[in-house]
Coordinates of C-alpha atoms and ligand atoms in Angstrom, one line a residue:
M15 CA 43.5 69.5 117.2
S16 CA 41.5 72.6 116.4
T17 CA 38.3 73.4 118.1
P18 CA 34.9 73.8 116.3
L19 CA 35.4 77.5 116.5
E20 CA 38.9 77.5 115.1
K21 CA 37.7 75.3 112.2
W22 CA 34.9 77.7 111.4
V23 CA 37.2 80.7 111.5
E24 CA 39.7 78.9 109.2
E25 CA 36.8 78.1 106.8
A26 CA 35.6 81.7 106.8
A27 CA 39.1 83.0 106.2
R28 CA 39.5 80.7 103.3
M29 CA 36.4 82.1 101.8
T30 CA 36.9 85.8 102.5
A31 CA 40.7 86.0 102.2
P32 CA 41.4 88.7 104.9
A33 CA 44.9 90.2 105.2
R34 CA 45.0 89.4 108.9
I35 CA 42.9 87.8 111.6
V36 CA 42.4 89.3 115.1
W37 CA 40.8 87.4 117.9
C38 CA 39.0 89.9 120.1
D39 CA 39.5 89.6 123.9
G40 CA 37.2 92.5 124.8
S41 CA 39.9 94.3 126.9
D42 CA 40.2 98.1 127.3
A43 CA 43.6 98.0 125.6
E44 CA 42.1 96.3 122.6
N45 CA 39.2 98.8 122.4
A46 CA 41.7 101.7 122.7
R47 CA 43.7 100.3 119.8
L48 CA 40.5 100.0 117.7
V49 CA 39.4 103.5 118.6
E50 CA 42.8 105.0 117.6
Q51 CA 42.6 103.2 114.3
M52 CA 39.1 104.3 113.6
M53 CA 39.9 107.9 114.4
A54 CA 42.8 107.7 112.0
D55 CA 40.8 106.3 109.2
G56 CA 37.8 108.5 109.8
T57 CA 35.3 105.8 110.9
F58 CA 35.1 107.6 114.3
L59 CA 35.0 111.3 114.9
P60 CA 35.9 112.2 118.5
L61 CA 33.3 114.2 120.5
N62 CA 34.0 116.9 123.0
P63 CA 36.2 115.2 125.6
R64 CA 35.0 117.5 128.3
T65 CA 31.2 116.9 127.8
H66 CA 31.5 113.5 126.2
P67 CA 34.6 111.6 127.2
D68 CA 35.3 108.4 125.3
C69 CA 32.3 109.1 123.0
Y70 CA 32.5 109.0 119.2
L71 CA 30.4 109.9 116.2
H72 CA 30.1 107.4 113.4
R73 CA 28.5 108.1 110.0
S74 CA 27.3 105.1 108.1
D75 CA 27.0 105.1 104.3
P76 CA 23.9 107.2 103.4
S77 CA 22.4 104.2 101.6
D78 CA 22.9 102.1 104.8
V79 CA 20.9 103.7 107.6
A80 CA 18.3 101.1 108.8
R81 CA 17.4 97.5 108.7
T82 CA 16.5 96.3 105.3
E83 CA 13.7 93.8 105.5
Q84 CA 13.4 93.1 101.8
V85 CA 16.9 91.5 101.7
T86 CA 16.5 89.6 105.0
F87 CA 15.9 85.9 104.4
I88 CA 15.1 82.8 106.4
C89 CA 16.9 80.0 104.6
S90 CA 15.1 77.0 106.1
R91 CA 15.1 73.8 104.2
T92 CA 11.4 74.3 103.2
Q93 CA 9.6 77.5 102.4
A94 CA 6.7 76.3 104.6
A95 CA 9.0 76.5 107.6
A96 CA 9.7 80.2 107.0
G97 CA 6.0 80.9 106.4
P98 CA 4.2 83.6 104.4
T99 CA 5.6 86.6 106.3
N100 CA 9.3 85.9 105.8
N101 CA 11.4 86.1 102.7
W102 CA 12.7 82.7 101.9
M103 CA 15.7 81.4 100.0
A104 CA 16.6 77.7 99.7
P105 CA 19.8 77.1 101.7
A106 CA 21.8 75.8 98.7
E107 CA 20.8 78.8 96.6
A108 CA 21.7 81.2 99.5
K109 CA 25.1 79.5 100.0
E110 CA 25.8 79.8 96.3
R111 CA 24.6 83.4 95.7
I112 CA 25.7 85.0 99.0
G113 CA 28.8 82.8 99.2
G114 CA 29.8 84.3 95.8
L115 CA 29.7 87.7 97.4
F116 CA 31.7 86.6 100.4
R117 CA 34.5 85.1 98.2
G118 CA 37.5 87.4 98.7
A119 CA 35.3 90.0 100.4
M120 CA 37.9 90.7 103.1
K121 CA 40.9 91.1 100.8
G122 CA 43.2 93.7 102.3
R123 CA 41.0 93.9 105.4
T124 CA 41.2 92.7 109.0
M125 CA 39.0 89.9 110.0
Y126 CA 37.9 90.3 113.6
V127 CA 36.7 87.2 115.5
V128 CA 34.2 88.5 118.1
P129 CA 33.0 86.0 120.7
Y130 CA 30.1 87.1 122.9
V131 CA 27.6 85.9 125.4
M132 CA 24.0 86.8 125.1
G133 CA 22.6 87.1 128.6
P134 CA 24.3 87.5 132.0
A135 CA 27.7 85.6 132.0
A136 CA 26.5 83.3 134.8
S137 CA 23.0 82.6 133.6
P138 CA 22.0 79.1 132.5
S139 CA 19.7 80.8 130.0
S140 CA 22.6 82.6 128.3
K141 CA 24.0 81.6 124.9
I142 CA 27.2 82.1 123.0
G143 CA 27.6 83.6 119.6
V144 CA 30.7 84.4 117.6
E145 CA 30.6 87.1 115.0
I146 CA 33.3 87.3 112.3
T147 CA 33.3 90.8 110.9
D148 CA 35.5 93.1 108.8
S149 CA 34.1 96.2 110.5
A150 CA 35.9 97.7 113.5
Y151 CA 32.7 99.8 114.3
V152 CA 30.8 96.5 114.6
V153 CA 33.5 95.2 117.0
A154 CA 33.3 98.4 119.2
S155 CA 29.4 98.2 119.1
M156 CA 29.3 94.5 120.0
R157 CA 31.6 95.3 123.0
I158 CA 28.8 97.6 124.3
M159 CA 25.8 95.5 123.3
A160 CA 27.0 92.1 124.5
R161 CA 29.4 90.6 126.9
M162 CA 32.3 90.3 124.5
G163 CA 35.7 88.7 124.4
N164 CA 37.4 86.3 126.8
V165 CA 34.2 86.0 129.0
A166 CA 32.6 84.2 126.0
L167 CA 35.7 82.2 125.0
D168 CA 36.1 81.0 128.6
R169 CA 32.5 79.9 128.8
L170 CA 32.7 78.2 125.3
G171 CA 36.0 76.2 125.8
S172 CA 36.2 73.7 123.0
S173 CA 32.5 73.3 122.7
E174 CA 30.6 73.6 119.4
D175 CA 27.6 75.2 121.2
F176 CA 27.8 78.6 119.7
V177 CA 25.9 80.5 117.0
P178 CA 28.3 81.5 114.2
G179 CA 27.6 84.8 112.3
L180 CA 29.7 85.8 109.3
H181 CA 29.5 89.5 108.5
S182 CA 31.2 91.6 105.9
L183 CA 30.6 95.2 104.8
G184 CA 31.1 93.9 101.3
D185 CA 30.9 96.9 99.0
L186 CA 27.9 98.4 100.9
N187 CA 25.9 98.3 97.7
P188 CA 22.2 97.8 98.6
Q189 CA 21.9 95.5 95.5
R190 CA 24.5 93.2 97.0
R191 CA 23.1 93.2 100.5
F192 CA 21.8 90.1 102.2
I193 CA 20.9 89.2 105.7
A194 CA 20.5 85.4 105.7
H195 CA 19.6 83.0 108.5
F196 CA 20.0 79.2 108.3
P197 CA 17.9 78.1 111.3
E198 CA 18.5 74.4 111.0
E199 CA 22.3 75.1 111.1
K200 CA 21.9 78.0 113.5
L201 CA 24.1 80.1 111.2
I202 CA 23.9 83.7 110.1
W203 CA 25.4 85.3 107.0
S204 CA 25.2 89.1 106.6
I205 CA 26.9 91.1 103.8
G206 CA 26.6 94.6 102.4
S207 CA 25.5 96.6 105.5
G208 CA 27.3 98.0 108.5
Y209 CA 24.2 99.2 110.3
G210 CA 22.3 98.2 113.4
G211 CA 20.3 95.0 113.3
N212 CA 21.8 94.1 109.9
A213 CA 25.4 94.1 111.2
L214 CA 25.4 93.6 115.0
L215 CA 24.5 89.9 114.6
G216 CA 23.9 89.2 118.3
K217 CA 20.8 91.4 118.3
K218 CA 18.0 90.7 115.8
C219 CA 19.7 87.9 113.8
F220 CA 20.6 85.7 116.8
A221 CA 18.6 86.9 119.8
L222 CA 15.4 87.0 117.9
R223 CA 15.4 85.2 114.5
I224 CA 17.6 82.2 115.4
A225 CA 16.6 82.3 119.1
S226 CA 12.9 82.2 118.3
W227 CA 13.5 79.0 116.3
M228 CA 15.5 77.5 119.2
A229 CA 12.9 78.6 121.7
R230 CA 10.1 76.8 119.9
E231 CA 12.3 73.6 119.8
Q232 CA 13.2 73.9 123.4
G233 CA 10.0 75.3 125.0
W234 CA 11.0 78.9 125.8
M235 CA 10.3 82.3 124.3
A236 CA 12.5 84.8 122.5
E237 CA 10.6 88.1 122.1
H238 CA 11.0 91.7 120.9
M239 CA 10.2 93.0 124.4
L240 CA 11.5 95.4 127.0
I241 CA 11.6 94.2 130.6
L242 CA 10.8 96.7 133.4
G243 CA 10.1 96.5 137.1
L244 CA 7.5 98.8 138.6
E245 CA 8.2 99.6 142.2
D246 CA 5.1 100.5 144.4
P247 CA 5.1 102.7 147.5
T248 CA 5.8 99.6 149.7
G249 CA 9.0 98.9 147.8
H250 CA 7.6 95.8 146.1
V251 CA 8.6 95.4 142.5
T252 CA 6.4 93.9 139.8
Y253 CA 8.0 92.9 136.5
M254 CA 6.4 93.5 133.1
S255 CA 7.4 92.9 129.5
A256 CA 6.2 95.0 126.6
A257 CA 6.4 94.3 122.8
F258 CA 6.1 97.4 120.6
P259 CA 7.3 97.5 117.0
S260 CA 10.6 99.2 116.2
A261 CA 10.7 102.8 117.2
C262 CA 7.4 102.7 119.0
G263 CA 8.6 103.3 122.5
K264 CA 10.2 100.3 124.2
T265 CA 13.4 102.1 125.3
N266 CA 11.5 105.1 126.5
L267 CA 9.0 103.0 128.5
A268 CA 11.7 100.8 130.0
M269 CA 13.9 103.8 131.1
M270 CA 11.2 106.3 132.1
V271 CA 11.4 108.7 135.0
S272 CA 8.0 108.1 136.6
A273 CA 5.7 111.0 136.8
L274 CA 4.4 109.4 140.0
E275 CA 7.8 109.1 141.7
S276 CA 6.8 111.4 144.6
S277 CA 4.0 109.0 145.4
G278 CA 6.4 106.0 145.4
Y279 CA 6.0 104.6 141.9
R280 CA 9.4 104.0 140.2
V281 CA 10.4 102.2 137.1
W282 CA 13.6 100.0 136.9
T283 CA 15.0 98.8 133.6
V284 CA 16.0 95.2 133.0
G285 CA 16.0 95.4 129.2
D286 CA 14.9 97.7 126.4
D287 CA 14.5 95.5 123.3
I288 CA 14.7 91.8 123.7
A289 CA 13.5 89.3 126.3
W290 CA 14.4 85.6 126.6
M291 CA 11.9 83.8 128.9
R292 CA 11.7 80.4 130.4
I293 CA 9.3 78.9 132.8
G294 CA 10.8 79.0 136.3
S295 CA 10.5 76.4 139.0
D296 CA 8.0 78.8 140.7
G297 CA 5.7 78.6 137.7
Y298 CA 6.3 82.2 136.6
L299 CA 7.8 83.1 133.3
R300 CA 11.4 84.3 134.1
A301 CA 12.9 86.9 131.7
I302 CA 16.5 87.7 131.1
N303 CA 17.8 90.6 128.9
P304 CA 20.2 88.9 126.5
E305 CA 21.9 92.3 125.7
A306 CA 24.3 94.5 127.7
G307 CA 23.7 97.8 126.1
F308 CA 21.0 100.0 124.5
F309 CA 21.0 100.8 120.8
G310 CA 18.4 103.5 121.0
V311 CA 16.6 105.9 118.7
A312 CA 18.2 109.4 119.1
P313 CA 15.6 111.8 117.7
G314 CA 13.0 112.8 120.2
T315 CA 15.3 111.9 123.1
N316 CA 15.9 114.7 125.6
S317 CA 16.3 115.5 129.2
K318 CA 12.5 115.7 129.7
T319 CA 11.4 112.6 127.7
N320 CA 14.3 110.3 128.8
P321 CA 16.6 111.9 131.4
N322 CA 18.0 108.5 132.4
V323 CA 19.4 107.9 128.9
M324 CA 20.6 111.5 128.5
D325 CA 22.6 111.1 131.7
A326 CA 24.0 107.7 130.6
L327 CA 25.1 109.1 127.3
G328 CA 27.8 111.3 128.9
C329 CA 30.6 108.8 128.4
N330 CA 31.6 105.5 126.7
S331 CA 28.9 106.0 124.1
L332 CA 28.7 105.8 120.3
F333 CA 26.5 108.0 118.2
T334 CA 25.6 107.0 114.7
N335 CA 24.2 109.4 112.1
V336 CA 23.4 112.3 114.4
G337 CA 24.4 115.9 113.8
L338 CA 27.5 117.6 115.3
T339 CA 27.6 121.0 116.9
P340 CA 30.7 123.3 116.5
S341 CA 31.7 122.5 120.1
G342 CA 31.8 118.8 119.3
E343 CA 28.6 117.6 120.8
P344 CA 26.0 115.3 119.3
W345 CA 22.8 116.9 118.2
W346 CA 19.4 115.6 116.9
E347 CA 15.9 116.8 116.4
G348 CA 14.0 117.0 119.7
I349 CA 17.2 117.2 121.9
N350 CA 16.7 120.8 122.8
G351 CA 15.4 123.7 120.6
T352 CA 17.1 124.6 117.4
P353 CA 20.6 123.5 116.4
P354 CA 23.5 125.8 117.5
A355 CA 24.8 127.9 114.6
G356 CA 27.4 125.9 112.7
T357 CA 26.0 122.5 113.4
I358 CA 26.6 120.0 110.6
N359 CA 24.2 117.2 109.7
W360 CA 24.6 113.5 109.8
R361 CA 26.3 113.5 106.4
G362 CA 28.7 116.3 107.5
Q363 CA 26.9 119.0 105.5
S364 CA 25.8 122.4 106.7
M365 CA 22.3 122.8 107.9
T366 CA 20.2 124.2 105.1
A367 CA 16.6 123.4 104.1
E368 CA 17.8 121.2 101.2
N369 CA 20.2 119.2 103.4
G370 CA 17.4 117.9 105.6
P371 CA 17.4 117.2 109.3
A372 CA 20.5 117.2 111.4
A373 CA 20.1 113.6 112.5
H374 CA 18.8 110.8 110.3
P375 CA 15.3 109.7 111.7
N376 CA 16.8 106.3 112.5
S377 CA 20.0 107.7 114.0
R378 CA 21.0 105.9 117.2
Y379 CA 23.1 105.9 120.3
T380 CA 24.9 102.9 121.7
V381 CA 25.4 102.9 125.5
P382 CA 26.3 100.3 128.1
A383 CA 23.2 99.4 130.1
R384 CA 25.1 99.6 133.4
Q385 CA 25.6 103.3 132.9
A386 CA 21.9 104.0 133.4
A387 CA 20.8 105.2 136.8
C388 CA 17.5 103.3 136.3
I389 CA 19.1 99.9 135.7
S390 CA 17.5 97.3 137.9
P391 CA 19.5 95.8 140.7
R392 CA 18.3 92.5 139.3
W393 CA 19.1 93.1 135.6
E394 CA 21.8 90.4 135.6
D395 CA 19.8 88.0 137.8
P396 CA 20.9 84.6 136.3
E397 CA 17.4 83.1 136.9
G398 CA 15.7 86.1 135.3
V399 CA 12.8 88.2 136.8
P400 CA 9.2 86.9 137.1
I401 CA 6.9 88.5 134.6
S402 CA 3.4 89.4 135.7
A403 CA 2.2 91.3 132.7
F404 CA 2.7 91.3 128.9
I405 CA 1.9 94.7 127.3
F406 CA 1.5 94.9 123.5
G407 CA 1.1 98.1 121.6
G408 CA 1.9 100.2 118.5
R409 CA 1.2 103.4 116.8
R410 CA -2.5 103.6 116.0
A411 CA -3.7 107.2 115.3
R412 CA -7.3 106.2 115.7
L413 CA -8.3 102.7 116.5
A414 CA -6.9 101.5 119.8
P415 CA -7.6 103.0 123.2
L416 CA -4.9 104.1 125.6
V417 CA -5.0 100.8 127.4
Y418 CA -7.2 97.7 127.6
E419 CA -6.9 94.3 129.2
S420 CA -7.5 91.0 127.4
R421 CA -10.0 88.5 128.7
G422 CA -7.3 85.9 129.4
W423 CA -4.3 84.1 127.8
Q424 CA -6.0 82.9 124.6
H425 CA -7.7 86.2 124.0
G426 CA -4.4 87.9 124.8
V427 CA -2.6 85.8 122.2
Y428 CA -5.2 87.0 119.7
V429 CA -4.7 90.6 120.7
A430 CA -1.0 90.2 120.3
A431 CA -1.3 88.3 117.0
T432 CA -3.5 91.0 115.5
M433 CA -1.4 93.9 116.5
A434 CA -0.8 96.5 113.9
S435 CA 1.2 99.7 113.8
E436 CA 2.2 102.6 111.5
T437 CA 5.7 101.9 110.1
T438 CA 8.7 103.9 111.3
A439 CA 12.2 104.8 110.1
A440 CA 13.7 101.8 111.9
A441 CA 13.4 99.9 108.6
T442 CA 13.9 101.2 105.1
G443 CA 10.6 101.7 103.2
A444 CA 7.5 103.9 103.6
V445 CA 6.9 105.5 107.0
G446 CA 3.4 105.8 108.5
V447 CA 1.8 102.9 106.7
T448 CA -0.3 100.7 109.0
R449 CA 0.7 97.1 108.8
R450 CA 0.1 94.0 110.9
D451 CA 3.0 93.3 113.2
P452 CA 2.1 90.4 115.4
M453 CA 3.9 90.5 118.8
A454 CA 6.1 93.2 117.2
M455 CA 7.9 90.2 115.7
L456 CA 6.9 90.5 112.0
P457 CA 10.5 91.3 110.9
F458 CA 12.1 89.0 113.6
C459 CA 10.3 85.7 113.8
G460 CA 12.6 83.1 112.4
Y461 CA 9.9 80.7 111.4
N462 CA 6.3 80.3 110.2
M463 CA 4.3 82.7 112.3
A464 CA 1.3 80.3 112.4
G465 CA 3.6 78.0 114.3
Y466 CA 4.7 80.9 116.4
F467 CA 1.1 81.6 117.4
G468 CA 0.7 77.9 118.2
H469 CA 3.8 78.1 120.4
W470 CA 2.4 81.0 122.3
L471 CA -1.0 79.2 122.8
A472 CA 0.8 76.1 124.0
M473 CA 3.1 78.0 126.4
G474 CA -0.1 79.4 128.1
G475 CA -1.0 75.9 129.1
K476 CA 2.4 75.2 130.6
I477 CA 2.9 78.4 132.7
A478 CA 1.3 78.0 136.1
H479 CA 1.1 81.8 136.6
P480 CA 0.8 83.2 133.1
P481 CA 1.3 87.0 132.7
R482 CA -1.9 89.0 132.3
V483 CA -2.1 90.5 128.8
F484 CA -2.7 94.2 128.0
H485 CA -2.6 96.4 125.0
V486 CA -1.6 100.1 125.0
N487 CA -1.5 102.9 122.5
W488 CA 0.4 106.1 123.3
F489 CA -0.2 107.4 119.8
R490 CA -3.9 108.1 119.5
R491 CA -4.6 111.5 117.9
G492 CA -7.3 114.0 118.4
A493 CA -9.3 115.9 115.7
D494 CA -6.4 118.4 115.6
G495 CA -4.0 115.6 114.6
K496 CA -2.0 115.9 117.9
F497 CA -1.3 113.1 120.3
L498 CA -4.0 113.0 123.0
W499 CA -1.7 111.4 125.6
P500 CA 1.4 113.1 126.9
G501 CA 3.4 109.8 126.9
Y502 CA 6.9 109.2 128.3
G503 CA 7.0 109.5 132.1
Q504 CA 3.3 109.9 132.2
N505 CA 2.9 106.3 130.9
V506 CA 3.5 105.2 134.5
R507 CA -0.1 106.0 135.1
V508 CA -1.1 103.3 132.8
L509 CA 1.5 100.9 134.3
K510 CA -0.1 101.7 137.7
W511 CA -3.5 100.7 136.5
I512 CA -2.0 97.5 135.0
L513 CA -0.4 96.7 138.4
E514 CA -3.7 97.3 140.2
R515 CA -5.5 95.0 137.7
I516 CA -2.9 92.3 138.5
E517 CA -3.5 92.9 142.2
G518 CA -7.3 92.7 141.6
K519 CA -7.8 96.3 142.8
A520 CA -8.5 98.5 139.8
A521 CA -11.9 99.0 138.3
A522 CA -12.6 98.3 134.7
V523 CA -15.4 98.6 132.2
E524 CA -16.0 95.7 129.9
T525 CA -16.1 96.4 126.1
P526 CA -16.2 94.1 123.1
I527 CA -12.4 94.2 122.8
G528 CA -11.6 93.8 126.5
F529 CA -11.5 95.8 129.7
V530 CA -10.7 99.5 129.8
P531 CA -10.1 101.6 132.9
A532 CA -13.3 102.7 134.7
P533 CA -13.6 106.5 134.6
Q534 CA -12.0 107.1 138.0
A535 CA -9.5 104.2 137.9
L536 CA -6.7 105.9 136.1
E537 CA -4.5 108.0 138.4
L538 CA -4.6 111.5 136.9
E539 CA -3.5 113.5 140.0
G540 CA -1.0 116.2 138.9
L541 CA -1.7 115.8 135.2
D542 CA -3.2 118.7 133.3
I543 CA -5.6 116.8 131.1
R544 CA -9.3 117.4 130.4
M545 CA -11.8 114.6 131.3
Q546 CA -13.1 114.9 127.8
T547 CA -9.6 114.0 126.5
V548 CA -9.4 111.0 128.8
E549 CA -12.8 109.8 127.5
E550 CA -11.5 110.2 124.0
L551 CA -8.4 108.2 124.9
L552 CA -10.4 105.3 126.4
R553 CA -13.2 105.2 123.8
V554 CA -13.8 101.9 122.0
E555 CA -15.5 102.7 118.6
P556 CA -17.3 99.5 117.6
T557 CA -17.6 100.5 113.9
D558 CA -13.8 101.1 113.7
W559 CA -13.3 97.6 115.1
T560 CA -15.7 96.0 112.7
A561 CA -13.6 97.4 109.8
E562 CA -10.4 96.2 111.6
L563 CA -11.8 92.7 111.7
D564 CA -11.9 92.6 107.9
S565 CA -8.2 93.5 107.7
I566 CA -7.4 90.9 110.4
R567 CA -9.3 88.2 108.5
D568 CA -7.2 89.0 105.4
F569 CA -4.0 88.7 107.4
F570 CA -5.0 85.4 109.0
G571 CA -6.0 84.2 105.5
K572 CA -2.3 84.2 104.5
F573 CA -1.7 81.3 106.9
G574 CA -4.4 79.1 105.4
G575 CA -4.9 75.9 107.3
D576 CA -1.8 76.5 109.5
L577 CA -3.5 79.1 111.6
P578 CA -4.3 77.7 115.1
P579 CA -8.1 77.2 115.3
A580 CA -8.1 79.0 118.7
L581 CA -7.3 82.3 116.9
G582 CA -10.2 81.8 114.5
Q583 CA -12.5 81.1 117.5
E584 CA -11.3 84.3 119.3
H585 CA -12.0 86.2 116.0
E586 CA -15.5 84.8 115.8
Q587 CA -16.2 85.7 119.5
L588 CA -15.0 89.2 119.0
Q589 CA -17.2 89.6 115.9
Q590 CA -20.2 88.4 118.0
R591 CA -19.5 90.8 120.8
L592 CA -19.2 93.6 118.4
N593 CA -22.4 92.7 116.6
R594 CA -24.2 92.9 119.9
V595 CA -23.2 96.6 120.3
V596 CA -23.2 97.9 116.7
I597 CA -26.6 99.1 115.7
P598 CA -27.2 97.9 112.2
Q599 CA -27.3 100.6 109.6
K600 CA -30.6 100.9 107.8
Ligands
GTP1999 P1 13.6 100.1 118.6 O1 14.9 100.3 119.2 O2 13.6 100.5 117.1 O3 13.1 98.7 118.8 O4 12.6 101.2 119.2 P2 11.9 101.4 120.6 O5 10.6 100.6 120.6 O6 12.8 101.2 121.7 O7 11.4 102.9 120.5 P3 12.0 104.2 121.3 O8 11.7 104.1 122.8 O9 13.4 104.4 121.0 O10 11.1 105.4 120.7 C1 11.0 105.6 119.3 C2 10.5 107.0 119.1 O11 9.2 107.2 119.7 C3 11.4 108.1 119.7 O12 11.4 109.2 118.8 C4 10.6 108.5 121.0 O13 10.9 109.8 121.3 C5 9.2 108.3 120.6 N1 8.3 107.9 121.8 C6 8.7 107.0 122.7 N2 7.7 106.9 123.7 C7 6.8 107.8 123.4 C8 5.5 108.2 124.0 O14 5.1 107.7 125.1 N3 4.8 109.1 123.3 C9 5.2 109.7 122.2 N4 4.5 110.6 121.6 N5 6.4 109.4 121.6 C10 7.2 108.4 122.1
SPV2000 C1 14.7 97.6 115.7 O1 14.6 98.0 114.5 O2 13.7 97.0 116.3 C2 15.9 98.0 116.5 C3 17.0 98.6 115.8 O3 15.9 97.7 117.7 S1 18.0 97.4 115.0 O4 19.0 97.0 115.9 O5 18.6 98.2 113.9 O6 17.2 96.3 114.5
MN2001 MN1 13.9 96.8 118.4

């Protein structure tokens, strides 16, 4: 008698016709074999064994360097279930079209069966996925990003309770690339890409798109959020989760070296990208990090901005699409000065003006979370950590102040649902275009976002101690076009204000959009910043917000009658508060 997993593997093999099937156990020996093989076929280039033992450089196809949202589909039975913000394809059509591409796709290749656990192995909140892939790079990456191999098979046994994900590189042609999710079946099909969230199916496909659907069905939350613990001078740790869109600072906030460490404020990392949260028996939202590694943006990372990750990258790490120095070390823009002579770029070309930057803007490192010095002692707590604050934010050159607090849960959901940010290189397409990205979930919500907003509103009523809701913006620019706020480790000053708001200690000024820090309430000791800049950072410009409301109204309009009335009410109330302070133009 074969198990449900064996049956699915047989079915996938019949469709894709691989030359051989390898069941991955996750062992060191298996990894060593894969690494040997990838060095032999050029998939991996070894890095300097002295400075970077067991580290490798991988170059993806130049047409396959970021998530591709235009070919990402939610294949729910009805289009209404996917909603106006997702691409939708009928399940039968998807099976037909994409199935056609999978037919024979693994001819002559090895099919790897990669079982994995999302979440700490012993957590009741964890879930099992199995990815079938013909990419050895994906196998090596999944081994870092999830608990992979026998640990998952042992937990699964003969159960059918796993999320299957079928992945093939196909021919890497962007015209034949599809990332498809069948939420009713809890099935993922991805073909034509070997990069990041398109190919490591445990991450965005399972832990966000499929999991968000499950979470609504089962009364929990799957969010694009980091999880951090802020330790105060007494040693007490307060946990917070933050949702920023892709490449807007989650990893850096979660892993920061606090600028206030000498006065006893320290940041501990629980997760850097995804949070799964359930209501605990104590009435707090309890968060686990479903992942086991960090797949972080390389450019801009250096020993000043993120020393914790720089130290962690010294061994057992993969680098994708970064430059390579003549001494065999990874190099990217912002790591340290100018590239050493003889550095080659991410495509293996010499560094000339025509050949562009050394590292692709969405180049990434892949590193085991446990290697970070800042990893929280509770990062694998099976019950999860209790969340006291939600922080939302994005890149807004002008509109949003450095930080503000919402007026309560319902207003907080409105703040999150109306978030917007300038697009980044994490997804293909134009960079720097402001778009609505509710809860940083626009590309990741597996169902109709109107229903998702409704789920958020409903959760608020069920959580005895709901997190307080804040909004931050590290990216406000001055008249000279430069960032006003130093960011990175200095962001702890904002976290400290948030902590003191939770504790009822910090002073705030009420504005139409919420509460901003009172002039003296932000800890600025030791920071070289002018008071005028601080005022500029905290300013709420009512006329800018009035214009924003029009754009929000257009966005909400997409959802028609599905939009929860509470959000419409919040919108009206904000409009009224703004009307009271905006002096009518003659
Ligand atoms: P994903 O992995 O795509 O979800 O991204 P992320 O949200 O984890 O973003 P990450 O922390 O990797 O940062 C993305 C880029 O923003 C990097 O180039 C960082 O150097 C830069 N960045 C992060 N935090 C700050 C900050 O506080 N200020 C400024 N100016 N830049 C920042
Ligand atoms: C993101 O784009 O939000 C990422 C990178 O975290 S990827 O895994 O490629 O989705
Ligand atoms: Mn992300």
